[in-house]
PDB file of C-alpha atoms in Angstrom:
ATOM      1  CA  MET S   1     -33.567   6.347   3.069  1.00 86.00           C
ATOM      2  CA  TRP S   2     -30.457   5.456   5.060  1.00 95.00           C
ATOM      3  CA  PRO S   3     -28.116   2.531   4.156  1.00 96.00           C
ATOM      4  CA  GLU S   4     -29.843  -0.352   6.247  1.00 96.00           C
ATOM      5  CA  VAL S   5     -27.714  -1.027   9.673  1.00 96.00           C
ATOM      6  CA  LEU S   6     -27.421  -5.142   9.880  1.00 97.00           C
ATOM      7  CA  CYS S   7     -26.369  -7.195  12.246  1.00 96.00           C
ATOM      8  CA  PRO S   8     -22.368  -7.752  11.889  1.00 96.00           C
ATOM      9  CA  GLU S   9     -22.130 -11.004  13.032  1.00 94.00           C
ATOM     10  CA  ASP S  10     -24.220 -12.642  10.028  1.00 93.00           C
ATOM     11  CA  GLY S  11     -25.764  -9.587   7.787  1.00 94.00           C
ATOM     12  CA  GLU S  12     -28.914 -10.069   8.985  1.00 94.00           C
ATOM     13  CA  ALA S  13     -31.828  -7.373   9.474  1.00 95.00           C
ATOM     14  CA  LEU S  14     -32.213  -5.967  12.989  1.00 94.00           C
ATOM     15  CA  VAL S  15     -35.290  -5.478  15.118  1.00 92.00           C
ATOM     16  CA  ALA S  16     -35.313  -3.030  17.923  1.00 86.00           C
ATOM     17  CA  GLU S  17     -36.521  -4.192  21.309  1.00 82.00           C
ATOM     18  CA  ARG S  18     -36.563  -1.627  24.235  1.00 76.00           C
ATOM     19  CA  GLU S  19     -32.612  -0.999  24.739  1.00 81.00           C
ATOM     20  CA  GLU S  20     -31.694  -3.361  22.645  1.00 90.00           C
ATOM     21  CA  ILE S  21     -31.088  -4.287  18.605  1.00 94.00           C
ATOM     22  CA  VAL S  22     -31.500  -8.033  17.801  1.00 95.00           C
ATOM     23  CA  CYS S  23     -31.389 -10.175  14.750  1.00 94.00           C
ATOM     24  CA  ARG S  24     -33.081 -13.084  13.919  1.00 90.00           C
ATOM     25  CA  ARG S  25     -30.204 -15.382  14.969  1.00 91.00           C
ATOM     26  CA  GLY S  26     -30.242 -13.729  18.214  1.00 90.00           C
ATOM     27  CA  HIS S  27     -27.102 -11.460  18.469  1.00 93.00           C
ATOM     28  CA  HIS S  28     -28.121  -8.581  20.981  1.00 93.00           C
ATOM     29  CA  TRP S  29     -26.413  -5.006  20.260  1.00 95.00           C
ATOM     30  CA  ARG S  30     -27.254  -2.057  22.780  1.00 93.00           C
ATOM     31  CA  ASN S  31     -28.758   1.069  22.223  1.00 93.00           C
ATOM     32  CA  ASP S  32     -27.456   3.435  24.442  1.00 92.00           C
ATOM     33  CA  LEU S  33     -28.002   7.087  24.417  1.00 93.00           C
ATOM     34  CA  GLY S  34     -29.747   6.850  20.966  1.00 93.00           C
ATOM     35  CA  ILE S  35     -26.671   5.201  19.680  1.00 96.00           C
ATOM     36  CA  PRO S  36     -26.506   2.028  18.388  1.00 95.00           C
ATOM     37  CA  ARG S  37     -23.383   0.001  19.724  1.00 96.00           C
ATOM     38  CA  MET S  38     -22.665  -2.792  16.960  1.00 96.00           C
ATOM     39  CA  ILE S  39     -19.516  -3.914  18.962  1.00 94.00           C
ATOM     40  CA  PRO S  40     -19.069  -6.937  21.114  1.00 87.00           C
ATOM     41  CA  GLU S  41     -17.056  -5.183  24.191  1.00 82.00           C
ATOM     42  CA  PRO S  42     -17.172  -1.757  25.137  1.00 78.00           C
ATOM     43  CA  ASP S  43     -13.922  -1.728  26.466  1.00 77.00           C
ATOM     44  CA  ASN S  44     -11.355  -2.356  23.400  1.00 85.00           C
ATOM     45  CA  TYR S  45      -8.008  -1.072  21.915  1.00 93.00           C
ATOM     46  CA  THR S  46      -9.575   2.150  21.161  1.00 94.00           C
ATOM     47  CA  ALA S  47     -10.564   3.034  24.934  1.00 94.00           C
ATOM     48  CA  ALA S  48      -8.025   5.939  25.452  1.00 95.00           C
ATOM     49  CA  PHE S  49      -8.859   7.494  22.123  1.00 96.00           C
ATOM     50  CA  GLY S  50     -12.401   7.562  23.379  1.00 96.00           C
ATOM     51  CA  LEU S  51     -11.429   9.416  26.385  1.00 95.00           C
ATOM     52  CA  GLN S  52      -9.650  11.523  24.739  1.00 96.00           C
ATOM     53  CA  TRP S  53     -12.027  12.543  22.185  1.00 97.00           C
ATOM     54  CA  ASN S  54     -15.032  13.157  24.969  1.00 97.00           C
ATOM     55  CA  VAL S  55     -12.459  15.521  27.023  1.00 96.00           C
ATOM     56  CA  TYR S  56     -11.135  17.534  23.952  1.00 96.00           C
ATOM     57  CA  ARG S  57     -14.459  17.111  21.702  1.00 96.00           C
ATOM     58  CA  LYS S  58     -14.281  20.676  20.471  1.00 97.00           C
ATOM     59  CA  THR S  59     -10.476  21.225  20.059  1.00 97.00           C
ATOM     60  CA  GLN S  60     -10.085  20.434  16.475  1.00 97.00           C
ATOM     61  CA  LEU S  61     -13.557  21.608  15.016  1.00 98.00           C
ATOM     62  CA  ASP S  62     -13.008  24.728  12.674  1.00 98.00           C
ATOM     63  CA  SER S  63     -16.066  26.409  14.405  1.00 98.00           C
ATOM     64  CA  TYR S  64     -14.162  26.340  17.506  1.00 97.00           C
ATOM     65  CA  THR S  65     -10.685  27.237  16.252  1.00 97.00           C
ATOM     66  CA  GLY S  66     -11.938  29.733  13.985  1.00 96.00           C
ATOM     67  CA  THR S  67      -9.754  28.411  11.102  1.00 97.00           C
ATOM     68  CA  THR S  68     -10.558  26.164   8.224  1.00 97.00           C
ATOM     69  CA  ILE S  69      -7.700  23.972   9.048  1.00 97.00           C
ATOM     70  CA  SER S  70      -9.760  20.481   8.805  1.00 97.00           C
ATOM     71  CA  ARG S  71     -11.866  21.982   5.873  1.00 98.00           C
ATOM     72  CA  ASP S  72      -8.700  22.453   3.893  1.00 97.00           C
ATOM     73  CA  ARG S  73      -7.449  19.030   5.073  1.00 97.00           C
ATOM     74  CA  ALA S  74     -10.533  17.298   4.026  1.00 98.00           C
ATOM     75  CA  ARG S  75     -10.597  19.078   0.899  1.00 98.00           C
ATOM     76  CA  ARG S  76      -7.422  18.248  -0.523  1.00 97.00           C
ATOM     77  CA  CYS S  77      -7.546  14.828   0.456  1.00 98.00           C
ATOM     78  CA  VAL S  78     -11.238  14.432  -1.380  1.00 97.00           C
ATOM     79  CA  GLY S  79      -9.996  15.952  -4.364  1.00 97.00           C
ATOM     80  CA  GLU S  80     -11.820  18.729  -6.539  1.00 96.00           C
ATOM     81  CA  THR S  81     -13.769  16.452  -8.379  1.00 95.00           C
ATOM     82  CA  CYS S  82     -15.333  14.760  -5.493  1.00 96.00           C
ATOM     83  CA  TRP S  83     -15.486  18.105  -3.716  1.00 97.00           C
ATOM     84  CA  SER S  84     -17.690  19.309  -6.163  1.00 96.00           C
ATOM     85  CA  ALA S  85     -19.935  16.360  -6.142  1.00 95.00           C
ATOM     86  CA  LEU S  86     -20.538  16.776  -2.406  1.00 95.00           C
ATOM     87  CA  HIS S  87     -21.643  20.291  -2.924  1.00 94.00           C
ATOM     88  CA  SER S  88     -23.986  18.954  -5.570  1.00 91.00           C
ATOM     89  CA  SER S  89     -27.905  19.264  -5.538  1.00 88.00           C
ATOM     90  CA  GLN S  90     -27.661  15.184  -5.308  1.00 90.00           C
ATOM     91  CA  ARG S  91     -28.252  13.158  -2.434  1.00 94.00           C
ATOM     92  CA  LEU S  92     -24.873  11.695  -1.806  1.00 97.00           C
ATOM     93  CA  ASP S  93     -24.427   8.840   1.223  1.00 98.00           C
ATOM     94  CA  VAL S  94     -21.273   9.430   3.111  1.00 98.00           C
ATOM     95  CA  LEU S  95     -19.362   6.771   5.632  1.00 98.00           C
ATOM     96  CA  GLU S  96     -17.020   8.602   7.625  1.00 98.00           C
ATOM     97  CA  ALA S  97     -15.191   5.676   9.445  1.00 98.00           C
ATOM     98  CA  GLY S  98     -13.214   6.547  12.530  1.00 97.00           C
ATOM     99  CA  CYS S  99     -15.270   9.849  13.462  1.00 98.00           C
ATOM    100  CA  GLY S 100     -13.893  10.806  16.565  1.00 97.00           C
ATOM    101  CA  ALA S 101     -15.662  13.982  18.130  1.00 97.00           C
ATOM    102  CA  GLY S 102     -16.363  15.207  14.523  1.00 97.00           C
ATOM    103  CA  ARG S 103     -13.468  17.517  12.786  1.00 98.00           C
ATOM    104  CA  PHE S 104     -14.442  16.284   9.701  1.00 98.00           C
ATOM    105  CA  THR S 105     -18.366  15.445  10.668  1.00 98.00           C
ATOM    106  CA  GLU S 106     -18.793  19.320  10.735  1.00 98.00           C
ATOM    107  CA  VAL S 107     -16.924  19.648   7.246  1.00 98.00           C
ATOM    108  CA  LEU S 108     -19.001  16.832   5.290  1.00 98.00           C
ATOM    109  CA  LEU S 109     -22.436  18.027   7.054  1.00 98.00           C
ATOM    110  CA  SER S 110     -21.569  21.743   5.757  1.00 97.00           C
ATOM    111  CA  THR S 111     -21.628  20.292   2.437  1.00 97.00           C
ATOM    112  CA  GLY S 112     -25.222  18.978   2.295  1.00 95.00           C
ATOM    113  CA  ALA S 113     -24.248  15.559   2.382  1.00 97.00           C
ATOM    114  CA  TYR S 114     -26.062  12.958   4.590  1.00 98.00           C
ATOM    115  CA  VAL S 115     -23.308  11.649   6.807  1.00 98.00           C
ATOM    116  CA  THR S 116     -22.943   7.942   8.941  1.00 98.00           C
ATOM    117  CA  SER S 117     -20.213   8.808  11.619  1.00 98.00           C
ATOM    118  CA  VAL S 118     -18.854   5.430  12.699  1.00 98.00           C
ATOM    119  CA  ASP S 119     -16.306   5.099  15.539  1.00 98.00           C
ATOM    120  CA  LEU S 120     -15.209   2.039  17.520  1.00 97.00           C
ATOM    121  CA  SER S 121     -14.537   4.325  20.533  1.00 96.00           C
ATOM    122  CA  SER S 122     -17.042   5.965  22.903  1.00 96.00           C
ATOM    123  CA  ALA S 123     -16.039   9.141  20.968  1.00 97.00           C
ATOM    124  CA  VAL S 124     -19.042   8.544  19.093  1.00 98.00           C
ATOM    125  CA  GLU S 125     -21.060  10.119  22.017  1.00 98.00           C
ATOM    126  CA  ALA S 126     -18.738  13.287  21.879  1.00 98.00           C
ATOM    127  CA  ASN S 127     -19.586  13.427  17.934  1.00 98.00           C
ATOM    128  CA  GLN S 128     -23.280  13.293  18.702  1.00 98.00           C
ATOM    129  CA  ALA S 129     -22.889  15.782  21.185  1.00 98.00           C
ATOM    130  CA  ASN S 130     -21.183  18.189  18.896  1.00 98.00           C
ATOM    131  CA  PHE S 131     -23.802  17.078  15.940  1.00 98.00           C
ATOM    132  CA  PRO S 132     -26.925  16.231  17.199  1.00 98.00           C
ATOM    133  CA  GLN S 133     -28.429  13.196  14.772  1.00 97.00           C
ATOM    134  CA  GLY S 134     -30.885  14.023  12.678  1.00 96.00           C
ATOM    135  CA  GLU S 135     -31.881  14.245   8.823  1.00 96.00           C
ATOM    136  CA  ARG S 136     -28.512  14.055   7.834  1.00 97.00           C
ATOM    137  CA  HIS S 137     -26.431  12.636  10.129  1.00 98.00           C
ATOM    138  CA  ARG S 138     -26.566   9.459  12.119  1.00 98.00           C
ATOM    139  CA  VAL S 139     -23.894   7.929  14.406  1.00 98.00           C
ATOM    140  CA  LEU S 140     -23.052   4.279  15.443  1.00 98.00           C
ATOM    141  CA  GLN S 141     -20.544   2.782  17.358  1.00 97.00           C
ATOM    142  CA  ALA S 142     -18.788  -0.153  15.105  1.00 97.00           C
ATOM    143  CA  ASP S 143     -15.639  -1.609  14.165  1.00 97.00           C
ATOM    144  CA  ILE S 144     -14.151  -0.628  10.630  1.00 96.00           C
ATOM    145  CA  LEU S 145     -13.058  -4.402  10.282  1.00 96.00           C
ATOM    146  CA  ARG S 146     -16.701  -5.504  10.631  1.00 96.00           C
ATOM    147  CA  LEU S 147     -18.958  -3.030   9.618  1.00 97.00           C
ATOM    148  CA  PRO S 148     -22.667  -3.283   9.868  1.00 97.00           C
ATOM    149  CA  PHE S 149     -23.549  -2.616   6.575  1.00 98.00           C
ATOM    150  CA  ALA S 150     -24.311  -4.273   3.083  1.00 97.00           C
ATOM    151  CA  PRO S 151     -21.377  -3.969   0.600  1.00 97.00           C
ATOM    152  CA  ALA S 152     -21.726  -1.028  -2.035  1.00 98.00           C
ATOM    153  CA  GLN S 153     -23.747   1.232  -0.027  1.00 97.00           C
ATOM    154  CA  TYR S 154     -21.891   4.787   0.187  1.00 98.00           C
ATOM    155  CA  ASP S 155     -21.410   7.355  -2.590  1.00 98.00           C
ATOM    156  CA  ILE S 156     -18.342   8.110  -0.560  1.00 98.00           C
ATOM    157  CA  VAL S 157     -15.974   6.363   2.253  1.00 98.00           C
ATOM    158  CA  PHE S 158     -14.053   8.791   4.138  1.00 98.00           C
ATOM    159  CA  CYS S 159     -11.718   7.824   6.514  1.00 98.00           C
ATOM    160  CA  LEU S 160      -8.659  10.273   7.753  1.00 98.00           C
ATOM    161  CA  GLY S 161      -6.653   9.529  10.945  1.00 95.00           C
ATOM    162  CA  THR S 162      -7.565   6.193  11.559  1.00 97.00           C
ATOM    163  CA  VAL S 163      -6.514   3.177   9.164  1.00 98.00           C
ATOM    164  CA  PRO S 164      -2.900   3.260  10.961  1.00 97.00           C
ATOM    165  CA  TYR S 165      -4.341   2.612  14.473  1.00 96.00           C
ATOM    166  CA  THR S 166      -6.081  -0.446  13.468  1.00 97.00           C
ATOM    167  CA  PRO S 167      -4.692  -4.001  13.837  1.00 96.00           C
ATOM    168  CA  ASN S 168      -4.398  -4.560  10.289  1.00 97.00           C
ATOM    169  CA  PRO S 169      -4.618  -1.474   7.949  1.00 98.00           C
ATOM    170  CA  GLU S 170      -4.653  -3.450   4.552  1.00 98.00           C
ATOM    171  CA  GLU S 171      -7.975  -5.472   5.682  1.00 98.00           C
ATOM    172  CA  ALA S 172      -9.283  -2.372   7.030  1.00 98.00           C
ATOM    173  CA  ILE S 173      -9.280  -0.545   3.586  1.00 98.00           C
ATOM    174  CA  LYS S 174     -10.497  -3.390   2.112  1.00 98.00           C
ATOM    175  CA  ARG S 175     -13.585  -3.301   4.210  1.00 98.00           C
ATOM    176  CA  LEU S 176     -13.644   0.504   3.535  1.00 98.00           C
ATOM    177  CA  TYR S 177     -13.710  -0.242   0.046  1.00 98.00           C
ATOM    178  CA  GLU S 178     -16.004  -3.088  -0.040  1.00 98.00           C
ATOM    179  CA  GLN S 179     -18.735  -0.005   1.157  1.00 98.00           C
ATOM    180  CA  VAL S 180     -18.187   2.193  -1.809  1.00 98.00           C
ATOM    181  CA  LYS S 181     -20.816   1.770  -4.764  1.00 98.00           C
ATOM    182  CA  PRO S 182     -19.635   1.498  -8.061  1.00 98.00           C
ATOM    183  CA  GLY S 183     -18.373   4.859  -9.378  1.00 97.00           C
ATOM    184  CA  GLY S 184     -17.859   5.991  -5.671  1.00 98.00           C
ATOM    185  CA  TRP S 185     -14.673   7.363  -4.145  1.00 98.00           C
ATOM    186  CA  LEU S 186     -12.671   5.986  -0.990  1.00 98.00           C
ATOM    187  CA  ILE S 187     -10.492   8.639   0.593  1.00 98.00           C
ATOM    188  CA  VAL S 188      -7.781   7.479   3.299  1.00 98.00           C
ATOM    189  CA  ASP S 189      -4.500   8.522   4.871  1.00 98.00           C
ATOM    190  CA  HIS S 190      -1.870   6.712   6.466  1.00 97.00           C
ATOM    191  CA  TYR S 191       1.193   7.625   8.463  1.00 96.00           C
ATOM    192  CA  THR S 192       4.685   6.764   6.824  1.00 96.00           C
ATOM    193  CA  TYR S 193       7.900   5.945   7.413  1.00 94.00           C
ATOM    194  CA  THR S 194      10.477   9.065   8.512  1.00 89.00           C
ATOM    195  CA  LEU S 195      14.150   9.285   9.988  1.00 85.00           C
ATOM    196  CA  SER S 196      12.684  11.266  12.833  1.00 82.00           C
ATOM    197  CA  HIS S 197      10.671   8.942  14.034  1.00 83.00           C
ATOM    198  CA  TYR S 198      13.004   6.785  15.139  1.00 84.00           C
ATOM    199  CA  THR S 199      15.419   9.226  16.627  1.00 89.00           C
ATOM    200  CA  LYS S 200      12.707  10.479  19.027  1.00 90.00           C
ATOM    201  CA  SER S 201      11.779   9.604  22.610  1.00 92.00           C
ATOM    202  CA  ALA S 202       8.149   9.520  21.791  1.00 92.00           C
ATOM    203  CA  PRO S 203       8.173   5.753  20.679  1.00 92.00           C
ATOM    204  CA  LEU S 204       9.781   4.457  23.846  1.00 93.00           C
ATOM    205  CA  VAL S 205       7.543   6.668  25.892  1.00 95.00           C
ATOM    206  CA  ARG S 206       4.478   5.097  24.133  1.00 95.00           C
ATOM    207  CA  MET S 207       5.476   1.819  25.310  1.00 94.00           C
ATOM    208  CA  ILE S 208       4.612   2.612  28.442  1.00 95.00           C
ATOM    209  CA  LEU S 209       1.561   5.109  28.546  1.00 95.00           C
ATOM    210  CA  ARG S 210      -0.217   2.711  25.949  1.00 94.00           C
ATOM    211  CA  ARG S 211      -0.172  -0.350  28.925  1.00 93.00           C
ATOM    212  CA  MET S 212      -1.710   2.078  31.294  1.00 94.00           C
ATOM    213  CA  SER S 213      -5.404   2.311  31.829  1.00 94.00           C
ATOM    214  CA  PRO S 214      -6.880   5.525  29.712  1.00 95.00           C
ATOM    215  CA  ALA S 215      -7.307   7.501  32.667  1.00 95.00           C
ATOM    216  CA  GLU S 216      -3.890   7.198  33.681  1.00 96.00           C
ATOM    217  CA  GLY S 217      -2.395   7.752  30.408  1.00 96.00           C
ATOM    218  CA  LEU S 218      -4.344  10.726  30.229  1.00 96.00           C
ATOM    219  CA  LYS S 219      -2.939  12.219  33.470  1.00 96.00           C
ATOM    220  CA  TRP S 220       0.632  11.484  32.291  1.00 97.00           C
ATOM    221  CA  THR S 221       0.389  12.746  29.103  1.00 96.00           C
ATOM    222  CA  GLU S 222      -1.147  16.235  30.661  1.00 96.00           C
ATOM    223  CA  ARG S 223       2.198  16.140  32.985  1.00 97.00           C
ATOM    224  CA  LEU S 224       4.512  15.610  29.902  1.00 97.00           C
ATOM    225  CA  VAL S 225       2.776  18.571  28.074  1.00 97.00           C
ATOM    226  CA  LYS S 226       2.825  20.973  31.110  1.00 97.00           C
ATOM    227  CA  VAL S 227       6.640  19.998  31.565  1.00 97.00           C
ATOM    228  CA  PHE S 228       7.830  20.435  27.875  1.00 97.00           C
ATOM    229  CA  PHE S 229       5.248  22.306  26.267  1.00 97.00           C
ATOM    230  CA  PRO S 230       6.679  25.470  27.441  1.00 97.00           C
ATOM    231  CA  PHE S 231       9.862  24.990  26.003  1.00 96.00           C
ATOM    232  CA  HIS S 232       8.333  24.467  22.657  1.00 96.00           C
ATOM    233  CA  ARG S 233       6.335  27.570  22.944  1.00 96.00           C
ATOM    234  CA  ALA S 234      10.104  29.237  23.802  1.00 96.00           C
ATOM    235  CA  VAL S 235      11.439  27.987  20.846  1.00 95.00           C
ATOM    236  CA  ARG S 236       8.517  28.715  18.189  1.00 93.00           C
ATOM    237  CA  ARG S 237      10.973  30.857  16.074  1.00 91.00           C
ATOM    238  CA  ASN S 238      13.621  28.562  15.854  1.00 92.00           C
ATOM    239  CA  ARG S 239      13.283  25.918  13.439  1.00 88.00           C
ATOM    240  CA  ILE S 240      16.861  24.154  14.424  1.00 91.00           C
ATOM    241  CA  ALA S 241      15.876  24.276  18.028  1.00 93.00           C
ATOM    242  CA  GLN S 242      12.234  22.926  17.758  1.00 90.00           C
ATOM    243  CA  ALA S 243      14.065  19.713  15.796  1.00 88.00           C
ATOM    244  CA  LEU S 244      16.541  19.348  18.558  1.00 92.00           C
ATOM    245  CA  LEU S 245      13.907  19.415  21.121  1.00 94.00           C
ATOM    246  CA  SER S 246      11.624  17.296  19.475  1.00 91.00           C
ATOM    247  CA  ARG S 247      13.953  14.716  19.611  1.00 92.00           C
ATOM    248  CA  VAL S 248      14.214  14.866  23.669  1.00 94.00           C
ATOM    249  CA  SER S 249      10.585  16.087  23.990  1.00 96.00           C
ATOM    250  CA  PRO S 250       7.628  13.557  23.250  1.00 96.00           C
ATOM    251  CA  VAL S 251       5.088  16.374  22.984  1.00 96.00           C
ATOM    252  CA  LEU S 252       3.743  17.409  19.683  1.00 95.00           C
ATOM    253  CA  SER S 253       3.694  21.140  18.673  1.00 93.00           C
ATOM    254  CA  TYR S 254       2.456  22.811  15.832  1.00 94.00           C
ATOM    255  CA  TYR S 255       3.853  26.552  16.193  1.00 92.00           C
ATOM    256  CA  HIS S 256       5.529  26.096  12.739  1.00 88.00           C
ATOM    257  CA  THR S 257       2.548  24.546  11.081  1.00 90.00           C
ATOM    258  CA  LEU S 258      -0.765  25.712  12.478  1.00 92.00           C
ATOM    259  CA  PRO S 259      -2.099  29.327  12.637  1.00 92.00           C
ATOM    260  CA  LEU S 260      -3.376  29.086  16.299  1.00 94.00           C
ATOM    261  CA  GLY S 261      -2.847  31.476  19.536  1.00 94.00           C
ATOM    262  CA  ASP S 262      -1.067  30.055  22.475  1.00 94.00           C
ATOM    263  CA  ASP S 263      -4.321  28.364  24.180  1.00 95.00           C
ATOM    264  CA  LEU S 264      -5.202  26.356  21.263  1.00 96.00           C
ATOM    265  CA  GLN S 265      -1.552  25.125  20.469  1.00 96.00           C
ATOM    266  CA  ARG S 266      -1.608  24.019  24.068  1.00 96.00           C
ATOM    267  CA  GLN S 267      -5.135  22.276  23.569  1.00 96.00           C
ATOM    268  CA  TRP S 268      -3.797  20.535  20.385  1.00 97.00           C
ATOM    269  CA  SER S 269      -0.607  19.664  21.845  1.00 97.00           C
ATOM    270  CA  PHE S 270      -2.994  17.708  24.894  1.00 97.00           C
ATOM    271  CA  LEU S 271      -4.843  16.048  22.067  1.00 96.00           C
ATOM    272  CA  ASP S 272      -2.554  14.907  19.837  1.00 96.00           C
ATOM    273  CA  THR S 273       0.353  13.675  22.261  1.00 97.00           C
ATOM    274  CA  HIS S 274      -1.967  11.722  24.039  1.00 96.00           C
ATOM    275  CA  ASN S 275      -2.960  10.542  20.710  1.00 95.00           C
ATOM    276  CA  SER S 276       0.384   9.664  19.497  1.00 94.00           C
ATOM    277  CA  LEU S 277       1.534   8.148  22.998  1.00 96.00           C
ATOM    278  CA  THR S 278      -1.523   5.860  23.803  1.00 95.00           C
ATOM    279  CA  GLY S 279      -2.652   4.392  20.645  1.00 92.00           C
ATOM    280  CA  TRP S 280      -2.170   0.362  20.890  1.00 93.00           C
ATOM    281  CA  TYR S 281      -1.450   0.173  17.242  1.00 95.00           C
ATOM    282  CA  LYS S 282       0.592   2.691  15.088  1.00 95.00           C
ATOM    283  CA  HIS S 283       1.506   1.258  11.475  1.00 96.00           C
ATOM    284  CA  PHE S 284       3.356   3.049   8.364  1.00 97.00           C
ATOM    285  CA  ARG S 285       3.058   2.588   4.833  1.00 97.00           C
ATOM    286  CA  THR S 286       4.844   4.146   2.110  1.00 97.00           C
ATOM    287  CA  ARG S 287       2.999   5.718  -0.769  1.00 97.00           C
ATOM    288  CA  GLY S 288       3.968   2.892  -2.939  1.00 97.00           C
ATOM    289  CA  GLN S 289       2.397   0.596  -0.552  1.00 98.00           C
ATOM    290  CA  VAL S 290      -0.546   2.014  -0.070  1.00 98.00           C
ATOM    291  CA  GLY S 291      -1.268   2.679  -3.838  1.00 97.00           C
ATOM    292  CA  ARG S 292      -0.599  -0.996  -4.459  1.00 98.00           C
ATOM    293  CA  ILE S 293      -3.355  -2.034  -1.887  1.00 98.00           C
ATOM    294  CA  LEU S 294      -5.977   0.039  -3.718  1.00 98.00           C
ATOM    295  CA  GLU S 295      -4.443  -1.598  -7.274  1.00 98.00           C
ATOM    296  CA  ARG S 296      -5.057  -5.100  -6.102  1.00 98.00           C
ATOM    297  CA  LEU S 297      -8.411  -4.075  -4.682  1.00 98.00           C
ATOM    298  CA  GLY S 298      -9.306  -3.065  -8.765  1.00 97.00           C
ATOM    299  CA  ALA S 299      -9.671   0.360  -7.910  1.00 98.00           C
ATOM    300  CA  GLU S 300      -9.309   3.143 -10.670  1.00 97.00           C
ATOM    301  CA  ASP S 301      -8.318   7.172 -10.716  1.00 97.00           C
ATOM    302  CA  ILE S 302      -5.872   6.065  -8.010  1.00 98.00           C
ATOM    303  CA  TRP S 303      -4.224   9.429  -6.357  1.00 98.00           C
ATOM    304  CA  CYS S 304      -1.669   8.699  -3.790  1.00 97.00           C
ATOM    305  CA  ALA S 305       0.821  11.503  -2.346  1.00 97.00           C
ATOM    306  CA  TYR S 306       2.783  12.416   0.711  1.00 97.00           C
ATOM    307  CA  GLY S 307       1.362  14.953   2.474  1.00 93.00           C
ATOM    308  CA  GLY S 308      -0.452  15.883   5.686  1.00 92.00           C
ATOM    309  CA  ASN S 309       0.289  12.744   8.148  1.00 90.00           C
ATOM    310  CA  GLY S 310       2.485  10.802   5.766  1.00 96.00           C
ATOM    311  CA  VAL S 311       0.306   9.646   2.689  1.00 98.00           C
ATOM    312  CA  GLU S 312      -2.827  10.699   1.712  1.00 98.00           C
ATOM    313  CA  ALA S 313      -4.994   8.602  -0.792  1.00 98.00           C
ATOM    314  CA  ARG S 314      -8.141   8.311  -2.857  1.00 98.00           C
ATOM    315  CA  CYS S 315      -9.543   6.058  -5.675  1.00 98.00           C
ATOM    316  CA  ARG S 316     -12.574   5.310  -7.408  1.00 98.00           C
ATOM    317  CA  ARG S 317     -14.543   2.006  -7.647  1.00 98.00           C
ATOM    318  CA  PRO S 318     -15.214   1.148 -11.405  1.00 98.00           C
ATOM    319  CA  LEU S 319     -18.787   1.084 -12.772  1.00 96.00           C
ATOM    320  CA  PRO S 320     -19.917  -2.275 -13.850  1.00 90.00           C
TER     321      PRO S 320
END
């Protein structure tokens, strides 16, 4: 009943052999911990992300924070028409690309959808630990730029917090759009240009940390948070002081935006600071640029808006 998993090298059908998956042309893929690993090398530019999601695998789950932060963001990006479809009685296959530890997996599974969660990093292990594979959930390690599926297999392709970290955002969006069935939806977001980004210390710190091993990068991120987080907490009620501190501190703080207690604020600070300082790629696009990408793909019902982490967008693939 699931969209078939194919060899990402040549699109051929796959056969399971012991701990490997093999296509008829001889390409071999690991099947480790019950997760098909459809990538040529386990260590890639997302290794630091894989480590962070396995260390902080519950931090952003609504069920852990006791909030609806992830659900609200997902619903806003999906839009009410698509959100209603997700809660209907019909079967909908959702491709969740860049699934991480599963903050949005939890939301999507709660709708009754059949969710295929994909990530290039070892975060797939954290995702499976949080939401075991079953009748409505499966997990694969795969590259957005080389997805192991035939085109037009999914009713909804959902990708938040991932496209800016790929080598080529335009190509990533194209590959994601190819997976959408006619009449189906693509939901993505992207970082955008801001003046504050160019007046902060974080880009300079990132140039150093992203070249470290994942373990070293995590250690240094935690050291930075231990030093700077108390200052963020101290000025949490003073917006001007927060703005000035953020120019010096590379640490992210959400006291002014997220309704979380001190312990959860610290956990989110650890997680998102590491995410922002260790990603090898970090691209920026305007709302107009994202919209034009979708227009060139031939999408319809395009919605693009500034919000969330930058630009949020969705579109529909036209029916034949």
